[in-house]
CSV table of C-alpha atoms and ligand atoms in Angstrom, one decimal:
chain,number,residue,atom,x,y,z
A,1285,MET,CA,65.6,151.5,142.2
A,1286,ALA,CA,67.9,148.8,144.1
A,1287,PRO,CA,68.2,145.5,142.0
A,1288,ALA,CA,67.0,142.3,144.2
A,1289,ASN,CA,70.3,139.8,143.9
A,1290,VAL,CA,69.5,136.5,142.8
A,1291,TYR,CA,71.9,133.8,143.2
A,1292,LEU,CA,71.9,131.7,140.1
A,1293,ASP,CA,74.9,130.0,140.3
A,1294,HIS,CA,75.2,126.8,142.7
A,1295,ALA,CA,77.7,125.2,140.5
A,1296,ALA,CA,80.1,127.6,141.3
A,1297,THR,CA,79.5,127.5,144.9
A,1298,THR,CA,76.2,127.5,148.0
A,1299,PRO,CA,76.0,129.0,151.0
A,1300,VAL,CA,76.4,127.1,154.0
A,1301,ASP,CA,72.8,125.5,155.9
A,1302,PRO,CA,72.6,127.0,159.0
A,1303,ARG,CA,72.3,123.7,160.3
A,1304,VAL,CA,75.8,122.9,158.9
A,1305,LEU,CA,77.3,126.4,160.5
A,1306,ALA,CA,75.9,125.5,163.9
A,1307,ALA,CA,77.4,122.0,163.7
A,1308,MET,CA,80.5,123.4,163.0
A,1309,LEU,CA,80.6,126.4,165.3
A,1310,PRO,CA,81.5,124.1,168.6
A,1311,TYR,CA,84.9,123.2,167.1
A,1312,PHE,CA,86.5,126.3,166.7
A,1313,SER,CA,86.8,127.5,170.4
A,1314,GLU,CA,85.7,125.0,172.3
A,1315,THR,CA,86.3,121.4,171.2
A,1316,TYR,CA,89.8,122.9,169.7
A,1317,GLY,CA,92.1,120.2,171.2
A,1318,ASN,CA,94.5,118.5,168.1
A,1319,PRO,CA,93.1,115.1,167.5
A,1320,SER,CA,96.8,114.3,167.5
A,1321,SER,CA,97.0,114.7,171.3
A,1322,VAL,CA,97.0,112.6,173.9
A,1323,HIS,CA,94.8,114.4,176.5
A,1324,ALA,CA,91.3,114.7,177.0
A,1325,TYR,CA,91.1,117.7,175.1
A,1326,GLY,CA,92.3,116.1,172.0
A,1327,GLN,CA,90.7,112.8,172.4
A,1328,ARG,CA,87.2,115.0,172.5
A,1329,ALA,CA,88.6,116.3,169.1
A,1330,GLU,CA,89.4,112.9,168.0
A,1331,ALA,CA,86.1,112.2,168.5
A,1332,ALA,CA,84.2,114.6,166.8
A,1333,LEU,CA,86.5,113.9,163.7
A,1334,GLU,CA,86.3,109.4,163.5
A,1335,SER,CA,82.4,110.8,164.2
A,1336,ALA,CA,82.6,113.2,161.2
A,1337,ARG,CA,84.4,110.1,159.0
A,1338,GLU,CA,81.7,108.0,160.0
A,1339,GLN,CA,79.0,109.8,158.8
A,1340,VAL,CA,80.3,110.5,155.5
A,1341,SER,CA,81.3,106.8,155.0
A,1342,ARG,CA,77.4,105.7,155.8
A,1343,VAL,CA,76.7,108.3,152.6
A,1344,LEU,CA,79.2,106.8,150.5
A,1345,GLY,CA,78.5,103.0,152.3
A,1346,CYS,CA,82.2,102.3,152.5
A,1347,ARG,CA,83.8,101.7,155.3
A,1348,PRO,CA,84.9,105.0,157.7
A,1349,ALA,CA,88.7,104.5,157.2
A,1350,GLU,CA,88.0,104.3,153.5
A,1351,VAL,CA,87.7,108.3,153.6
A,1352,ILE,CA,90.4,110.7,154.0
A,1353,PHE,CA,89.9,114.5,154.6
A,1354,THR,CA,91.7,117.0,152.4
A,1355,ALA,CA,91.3,121.0,152.0
A,1356,SER,CA,89.2,121.0,148.5
A,1357,GLY,CA,87.6,119.3,145.7
A,1358,SER,CA,90.5,120.2,143.7
A,1359,GLU,CA,93.5,118.3,146.1
A,1360,SER,CA,91.1,115.2,146.6
A,1361,ASP,CA,91.3,115.1,142.5
A,1362,ASN,CA,95.2,116.2,142.8
A,1363,LEU,CA,95.3,113.5,145.4
A,1364,ALA,CA,93.4,110.7,143.5
A,1365,LEU,CA,95.2,111.4,140.4
A,1366,ARG,CA,99.0,111.8,141.2
A,1367,GLY,CA,99.1,109.4,144.2
A,1368,ALA,CA,97.2,106.2,141.8
A,1369,ALA,CA,99.4,107.6,138.9
A,1370,PHE,CA,102.9,107.1,141.3
A,1371,ALA,CA,101.7,104.3,143.1
A,1372,GLU,CA,100.7,102.1,140.0
A,1373,ARG,CA,103.8,103.2,137.8
A,1374,GLU,CA,105.8,101.4,141.3
A,1375,ARG,CA,104.0,98.6,142.1
A,1376,ARG,CA,103.8,97.3,138.2
A,1377,GLY,CA,105.1,99.7,135.7
A,1378,ALA,CA,102.0,100.8,134.4
A,1379,ASP,CA,102.8,104.5,133.1
A,1380,THR,CA,99.7,106.0,131.0
A,1381,ILE,CA,96.5,108.0,132.3
A,1382,LEU,CA,93.4,108.1,131.0
A,1383,VAL,CA,91.0,111.2,131.3
A,1384,SER,CA,88.2,113.0,129.3
A,1385,ALA,CA,88.5,115.9,127.6
A,1386,VAL,CA,86.0,117.5,129.8
A,1387,GLU,CA,87.6,117.1,133.4
A,1388,HIS,CA,87.9,119.9,135.4
A,1389,PRO,CA,91.3,121.4,135.7
A,1390,ALA,CA,92.5,120.4,138.5
A,1391,VAL,CA,92.1,116.9,136.9
A,1392,LEU,CA,93.2,117.5,133.5
A,1393,LYS,CA,96.1,120.0,134.6
A,1394,THR,CA,97.3,117.6,137.2
A,1395,ALA,CA,97.1,114.6,134.5
A,1396,ARG,CA,98.8,117.2,132.1
A,1397,GLN,CA,101.6,118.1,134.3
A,1398,LEU,CA,102.1,114.3,134.9
A,1399,GLN,CA,102.6,114.0,131.1
A,1400,GLN,CA,105.3,116.6,131.1
A,1401,GLN,CA,106.9,116.8,134.0
A,1402,PHE,CA,107.1,113.5,135.5
A,1403,GLY,CA,107.2,111.1,132.5
A,1404,PHE,CA,103.5,109.5,132.0
A,1405,ARG,CA,102.0,108.8,128.9
A,1406,LEU,CA,98.2,110.8,128.6
A,1407,VAL,CA,95.5,109.8,126.4
A,1408,VAL,CA,92.9,112.3,126.5
A,1409,LEU,CA,89.6,110.6,125.8
A,1410,PRO,CA,87.3,112.9,122.9
A,1411,VAL,CA,83.5,113.9,124.3
A,1412,ASP,CA,80.2,113.4,122.3
A,1413,ALA,CA,78.2,116.9,121.3
A,1414,CYS,CA,76.6,115.9,124.3
A,1415,GLY,CA,80.1,115.6,126.5
A,1416,LEU,CA,79.9,112.2,127.1
A,1417,VAL,CA,83.3,109.7,126.4
A,1418,SER,CA,82.2,106.8,124.6
A,1419,PRO,CA,82.4,103.3,126.1
A,1420,ALA,CA,84.5,101.9,123.5
A,1421,ASP,CA,86.7,104.5,123.4
A,1422,LEU,CA,87.3,103.7,126.8
A,1423,ALA,CA,87.7,99.8,125.7
A,1424,GLU,CA,90.1,101.0,122.8
A,1425,HIS,CA,92.6,102.6,125.1
A,1426,LEU,CA,92.3,100.7,128.5
A,1427,SER,CA,95.4,98.3,128.7
A,1428,PRO,CA,97.5,97.1,132.0
A,1429,GLN,CA,99.8,99.9,130.9
A,1430,VAL,CA,97.4,102.4,131.8
A,1431,ALA,CA,97.8,103.0,135.5
A,1432,VAL,CA,94.9,105.1,136.4
A,1433,VAL,CA,91.3,106.8,134.3
A,1434,SER,CA,89.9,109.9,135.4
A,1435,ILE,CA,86.4,110.6,134.2
A,1436,LEU,CA,84.3,113.2,136.1
A,1437,TYR,CA,81.1,112.1,137.3
A,1438,ALA,CA,79.0,115.2,136.4
A,1439,ASN,CA,80.2,118.1,134.1
A,1440,ASN,CA,80.7,121.3,135.9
A,1441,GLU,CA,79.9,123.7,132.6
A,1442,ILE,CA,77.6,121.7,130.8
A,1443,GLY,CA,75.9,119.3,133.7
A,1444,THR,CA,76.4,116.3,131.8
A,1445,ILE,CA,76.5,112.9,134.0
A,1446,HIS,CA,78.9,110.0,132.8
A,1447,PRO,CA,77.4,106.7,133.4
A,1448,ILE,CA,80.2,105.5,136.3
A,1449,ALA,CA,79.3,102.6,136.9
A,1450,MET,CA,79.4,101.2,133.4
A,1451,LEU,CA,82.9,102.9,132.8
A,1452,ALA,CA,84.5,101.9,136.1
A,1453,ALA,CA,82.9,98.4,135.7
A,1454,GLN,CA,85.0,98.6,132.5
A,1455,CYS,CA,88.2,99.2,134.2
A,1456,ARG,CA,88.1,97.1,136.8
A,1457,ASP,CA,87.6,93.9,134.9
A,1458,LEU,CA,91.5,95.0,133.7
A,1459,GLY,CA,92.6,95.8,137.3
A,1460,VAL,CA,93.1,99.6,136.2
A,1461,VAL,CA,92.3,102.3,139.0
A,1462,PHE,CA,89.4,104.6,138.4
A,1463,HIS,CA,88.8,107.9,140.0
A,1464,THR,CA,85.6,110.0,139.9
A,1465,ASP,CA,85.5,113.6,140.5
A,1466,ALA,CA,82.4,113.5,142.1
A,1467,VAL,CA,82.9,117.7,143.0
A,1468,GLN,CA,80.0,119.0,141.3
A,1469,ALA,CA,77.7,115.4,141.6
A,1470,ALA,CA,78.0,115.1,145.0
A,1471,SER,CA,74.7,118.0,145.9
A,1472,GLN,CA,72.8,115.8,143.4
A,1473,LEU,CA,73.2,112.1,142.6
A,1474,PRO,CA,73.5,109.6,145.1
A,1475,VAL,CA,77.5,108.6,146.0
A,1476,ASP,CA,77.0,104.8,146.9
A,1477,VAL,CA,80.7,103.7,146.0
A,1478,GLY,CA,79.5,100.2,146.4
A,1479,GLU,CA,77.5,100.6,143.3
A,1480,LEU,CA,78.9,102.9,141.4
A,1481,GLY,CA,82.0,100.3,141.6
A,1482,VAL,CA,85.0,103.0,141.5
A,1483,ASP,CA,88.5,102.5,143.4
A,1484,LEU,CA,88.4,107.1,144.3
A,1485,LEU,CA,86.2,109.6,144.3
A,1486,ALA,CA,86.7,113.5,145.2
A,1487,MET,CA,84.2,115.9,146.6
A,1488,GLY,CA,84.1,119.2,148.0
A,1489,ALA,CA,81.5,120.4,150.8
A,1490,HIS,CA,81.2,124.0,149.3
A,1491,LYS,CA,79.3,122.6,146.5
A,1492,PHE,CA,76.4,120.7,149.2
A,1493,TYR,CA,75.8,123.8,151.2
A,1494,GLY,CA,79.3,123.1,153.3
A,1495,PRO,CA,82.1,125.4,153.7
A,1496,LYS,CA,84.8,126.2,151.3
A,1497,GLY,CA,88.1,124.3,152.2
A,1498,VAL,CA,87.6,120.4,153.0
A,1499,GLY,CA,86.8,118.1,150.3
A,1500,ALA,CA,86.9,114.4,150.9
A,1501,LEU,CA,88.4,111.2,149.0
A,1502,TYR,CA,87.0,107.9,148.9
A,1503,VAL,CA,90.0,105.9,148.9
A,1504,ARG,CA,88.9,101.4,147.9
A,1505,ASN,CA,90.6,99.4,150.7
A,1506,GLY,CA,93.4,98.3,149.3
A,1507,ILE,CA,94.4,101.1,146.6
A,1508,GLY,CA,97.6,102.6,146.7
A,1509,LEU,CA,98.0,105.9,146.9
A,1510,LEU,CA,101.9,108.1,146.9
A,1511,PRO,CA,101.1,110.8,149.1
A,1512,TRP,CA,101.8,113.8,147.6
A,1513,LEU,CA,102.2,115.9,150.7
A,1514,THR,CA,104.8,114.8,153.2
A,1515,GLY,CA,104.6,115.2,156.7
A,1516,GLY,CA,102.9,113.5,160.1
A,1517,GLY,CA,101.1,110.9,160.1
A,1518,GLN,CA,97.0,112.0,159.9
A,1519,GLU,CA,94.9,110.1,158.0
A,1520,GLN,CA,97.0,107.0,157.0
A,1521,GLY,CA,100.6,109.1,155.8
A,1522,ARG,CA,98.5,110.0,153.4
A,1523,ARG,CA,97.2,113.6,154.1
A,1524,PRO,CA,99.4,115.2,156.8
A,1525,GLY,CA,98.2,118.5,158.3
A,1526,THR,CA,96.4,118.7,162.0
A,1527,HIS,CA,93.3,118.0,161.5
A,1528,ASN,CA,90.6,120.5,160.6
A,1529,VAL,CA,88.3,119.1,162.7
A,1530,PRO,CA,85.8,121.9,162.3
A,1531,LEU,CA,85.4,121.9,158.9
A,1532,ALA,CA,85.3,118.3,158.5
A,1533,VAL,CA,82.2,118.1,160.7
A,1534,GLY,CA,81.0,120.5,158.6
A,1535,LEU,CA,82.1,118.6,155.7
A,1536,ALA,CA,79.9,115.3,157.1
A,1537,GLU,CA,76.7,117.5,158.1
A,1538,ALA,CA,76.6,119.0,154.8
A,1539,LEU,CA,76.9,115.3,153.1
A,1540,ALA,CA,74.4,114.1,155.4
A,1541,LEU,CA,71.6,116.7,154.7
A,1542,THR,CA,72.4,116.4,151.2
A,1543,ALA,CA,71.9,113.1,151.5
A,1544,ALA,CA,68.4,113.0,153.1
A,1545,GLU,CA,67.3,116.0,151.3
A,1546,ARG,CA,67.9,115.1,147.8
A,1547,GLN,CA,64.6,113.8,146.5
A,1548,SER,CA,63.0,117.1,147.4
A,1549,ARG,CA,66.2,119.1,147.2
A,1550,ASN,CA,65.7,117.4,143.1
A,1551,ALA,CA,62.1,118.3,142.8
A,1552,HIS,CA,62.4,121.5,143.2
A,1553,GLN,CA,65.4,122.6,141.4
A,1554,GLN,CA,64.4,120.2,138.4
A,1555,ARG,CA,61.1,121.9,137.9
A,1556,LEU,CA,62.8,125.3,137.6
A,1557,ARG,CA,65.8,123.9,135.3
A,1558,ASP,CA,63.1,122.9,133.0
A,1559,ARG,CA,61.1,125.7,133.1
A,1560,ILE,CA,64.7,127.9,132.4
A,1561,ILE,CA,65.3,125.5,129.6
A,1562,SER,CA,62.1,125.9,127.4
A,1563,ALA,CA,61.8,129.4,128.3
A,1564,VAL,CA,65.3,130.4,126.7
A,1565,GLU,CA,64.5,128.3,123.8
A,1566,GLN,CA,61.5,129.6,122.9
A,1567,THR,CA,62.8,132.9,124.0
A,1568,VAL,CA,66.2,133.5,122.9
A,1569,ASP,CA,66.7,133.8,119.5
A,1570,GLY,CA,69.0,131.1,118.6
A,1571,ALA,CA,70.0,129.6,121.6
A,1572,ARG,CA,71.2,126.2,122.1
A,1573,LEU,CA,71.1,124.1,125.0
A,1574,THR,CA,74.8,122.3,126.0
A,1575,GLY,CA,75.6,119.0,127.2
A,1576,HIS,CA,73.1,116.1,127.4
A,1577,PRO,CA,69.4,117.0,127.2
A,1578,SER,CA,68.1,114.2,129.5
A,1579,GLU,CA,71.1,112.9,131.4
A,1580,ARG,CA,72.4,115.9,133.2
A,1581,LEU,CA,72.1,117.8,137.1
A,1582,PRO,CA,68.6,118.2,138.3
A,1583,ASN,CA,69.8,122.3,138.7
A,1584,HIS,CA,71.9,122.7,135.8
A,1585,ALA,CA,70.8,125.1,132.4
A,1586,SER,CA,73.7,126.0,130.1
A,1587,PHE,CA,73.7,127.4,126.8
A,1588,VAL,CA,75.8,128.5,124.0
A,1589,PHE,CA,74.1,132.4,122.0
A,1590,PRO,CA,75.6,132.8,118.5
A,1591,ASP,CA,77.0,136.2,118.2
A,1592,VAL,CA,77.0,137.3,122.0
A,1593,ASP,CA,79.9,137.7,124.1
A,1594,GLY,CA,79.4,135.7,127.6
A,1595,ASN,CA,81.4,137.7,129.9
A,1596,ALA,CA,79.2,141.3,128.5
A,1597,LEU,CA,76.4,138.9,129.1
A,1598,LEU,CA,77.2,138.4,132.8
A,1599,ALA,CA,78.2,141.7,133.3
A,1600,ALA,CA,74.6,143.0,131.9
A,1601,LEU,CA,72.7,140.3,133.9
A,1602,ASP,CA,74.4,141.3,136.8
A,1603,ALA,CA,73.5,144.9,136.9
A,1604,ARG,CA,70.2,143.8,136.5
A,1605,GLY,CA,71.3,141.3,140.1
A,1606,PHE,CA,70.9,138.4,138.4
A,1607,ALA,CA,74.4,136.2,139.2
A,1608,CYS,CA,75.3,133.8,136.5
A,1609,SER,CA,78.2,132.2,135.2
A,1610,SER,CA,79.9,131.7,131.3
A,1611,GLY,CA,81.4,128.3,132.1
A,1612,SER,CA,83.8,127.5,134.5
A,1613,ALA,CA,84.1,130.4,137.4
A,1614,CYS,CA,87.9,130.2,137.2
A,1615,LYS,CA,88.0,131.3,133.2
A,1616,SER,CA,86.1,134.3,134.0
A,1617,GLY,CA,87.7,137.5,132.2
A,1618,THR,CA,89.8,135.3,130.2
A,1619,PRO,CA,88.2,135.8,126.4
A,1620,GLU,CA,89.7,132.2,125.5
A,1621,PRO,CA,86.7,130.0,124.8
A,1622,SER,CA,86.0,127.1,127.7
A,1623,GLU,CA,87.7,123.7,126.6
A,1624,THR,CA,85.1,122.1,127.9
A,1625,LEU,CA,82.8,123.8,125.0
A,1626,LEU,CA,85.3,122.9,122.3
A,1627,ALA,CA,85.5,119.4,123.1
A,1628,LEU,CA,82.3,119.1,122.3
A,1629,GLY,CA,82.4,120.0,118.5
A,1630,LEU,CA,81.2,123.8,119.4
A,1631,PRO,CA,82.8,126.6,117.1
A,1632,ARG,CA,84.9,129.7,119.0
A,1633,ARG,CA,82.0,132.2,117.9
A,1634,LEU,CA,79.4,129.9,120.2
A,1635,ALA,CA,81.1,128.5,122.7
A,1636,LEU,CA,82.4,132.5,123.1
A,1637,GLY,CA,78.4,133.3,124.0
A,1638,SER,CA,77.9,130.3,126.8
A,1639,LEU,CA,76.0,130.8,129.9
A,1640,ARG,CA,75.7,128.8,132.5
A,1641,VAL,CA,72.5,129.0,134.7
A,1642,THR,CA,72.2,126.8,138.5
A,1643,VAL,CA,69.7,126.5,140.6
A,1644,GLY,CA,70.2,125.8,144.4
A,1645,LYS,CA,67.5,124.0,147.2
A,1646,ASP,CA,66.0,127.8,148.1
A,1647,THR,CA,65.9,129.5,144.6
A,1648,ASP,CA,62.7,131.0,144.7
A,1649,PRO,CA,60.9,130.5,141.6
A,1650,GLN,CA,59.4,133.9,141.0
A,1651,ALA,CA,63.2,134.8,141.0
A,1652,VAL,CA,63.5,132.3,138.2
A,1653,GLU,CA,60.6,134.0,136.1
A,1654,ARG,CA,61.8,137.6,136.5
A,1655,PHE,CA,65.4,136.7,135.2
A,1656,LEU,CA,63.7,134.7,132.2
A,1657,ASP,CA,61.7,138.1,131.6
A,1658,ILE,CA,64.8,140.5,131.9
A,1659,LEU,CA,67.3,137.5,129.7
A,1660,PRO,CA,65.6,137.8,126.0
A,1661,PRO,CA,66.1,142.2,126.0
A,1662,VAL,CA,69.5,141.6,127.6
A,1663,VAL,CA,70.9,138.9,124.9
A,1664,ALA,CA,69.2,141.2,121.9
A,1665,ALA,CA,70.6,144.5,123.3
A,1666,LEU,CA,73.8,142.7,123.4
A,1667,ARG,CA,73.5,141.2,119.8
A,1668,ARG,CA,73.7,144.2,118.0
A,1669,PRO,CA,75.9,147.1,120.0
A,1670,ALA,CA,76.7,148.6,117.1
A,1671,ALA,CA,73.0,149.5,115.4
A,1672,GLY,CA,72.3,152.2,118.5
A,1673,GLY,CA,68.9,151.9,117.5
A,1674,LYS,CA,67.3,149.7,120.5
B,2150,PLP,C1,84.5,122.9,142.0
B,2150,PLP,C2,84.4,121.7,141.3
B,2150,PLP,C3,86.0,121.3,141.4
B,2150,PLP,C4,87.2,122.3,142.4
B,2150,PLP,O1,86.7,121.8,143.6
B,2150,PLP,P1,86.9,122.7,145.0
B,2150,PLP,O2,86.7,122.2,145.9
B,2150,PLP,O3,86.8,124.3,145.0
B,2150,PLP,O4,88.4,123.0,145.3
B,2150,PLP,C5,86.5,120.1,140.9
B,2150,PLP,N1,85.9,119.5,140.0
B,2150,PLP,C6,84.1,120.1,139.7
B,2150,PLP,C7,83.9,119.2,138.7
B,2150,PLP,C8,84.2,121.2,140.2
B,2150,PLP,O5,82.8,121.0,140.0
């Protein structure tokens, strides 16, 4: 019997919505001009690109000129952090970078490289057991020496949501540039940059039913950014390279649909998430929810199980047709426990047995029930690999 495949890994990526694909298709082979060209072909492509930019700016509540298209969420994070760090150091000698301990590697490794190779000072702010930075801790480290602060909006591994408006306000009071990685959050949470009060905000389309390989960065008017790619004058000279019109169109369409359908998607996802959390807590021995009990993404359930190997668990679930993750996809295969889980203060023994279950807008409740039926025996079997009796 072939296992029915059930995808429960929407934090890793999502399928492209057919409506998004349809919006993109004309821009591959019909309206294929280079938006920088002066002729009609170029003008038609430019019109599509600028209309995509406007669509994004409407969701963000900003001006179109404050939206930059990039090639991924990771690139948006890199441009934000590198761009602001170098610009602020040049402008006013600020040389310190503050990031949370639970940032995605696109931020954390960038910050470490800026420290190790480029002479910046780096302060990594610790988080509590739920994965939250303390506002008091941030206040303590804020000073005019700080060039840029980066705290992620919602965590990809544990689903915890930061109170970004409050943290950004602390930075704004001191004139310190604030970046938030909203790559995971944008699939479910409001991203109105006025309400959030951020200077920089990164997104990636493939996390919200758009195509892979395209991202966007909001840059508040007046914020200086040193470009980290050099070349043509595209994106106001901040991100050179011939525009990828179909992907920009796809990102914009996917973001607009996400905003329009947010409430119904989230209601569906949250019901499934709550069902998963309560069932797993009741039926799997020693199961512990990771991340925040209430301030978490509506589609996100994550756990640790004592004395279970997370990778073996993923393989066993995959063999039964269920696609889940343990922590960050970039780390699967590595026996090291996730840095994020360790930052919560979890012991190695627990951090190595993590499971992330992330549902999507089209996840079938019956498939979730089948998953919840097989999970407890699968975990139990992995716990006693040497007993042989089970
Ligand atoms: C997925 C993700 C990224 C990276 O985005 P890509 O578009 O895959 O490069 C960065 N930050 C967070 C929080 C993510 O979930």
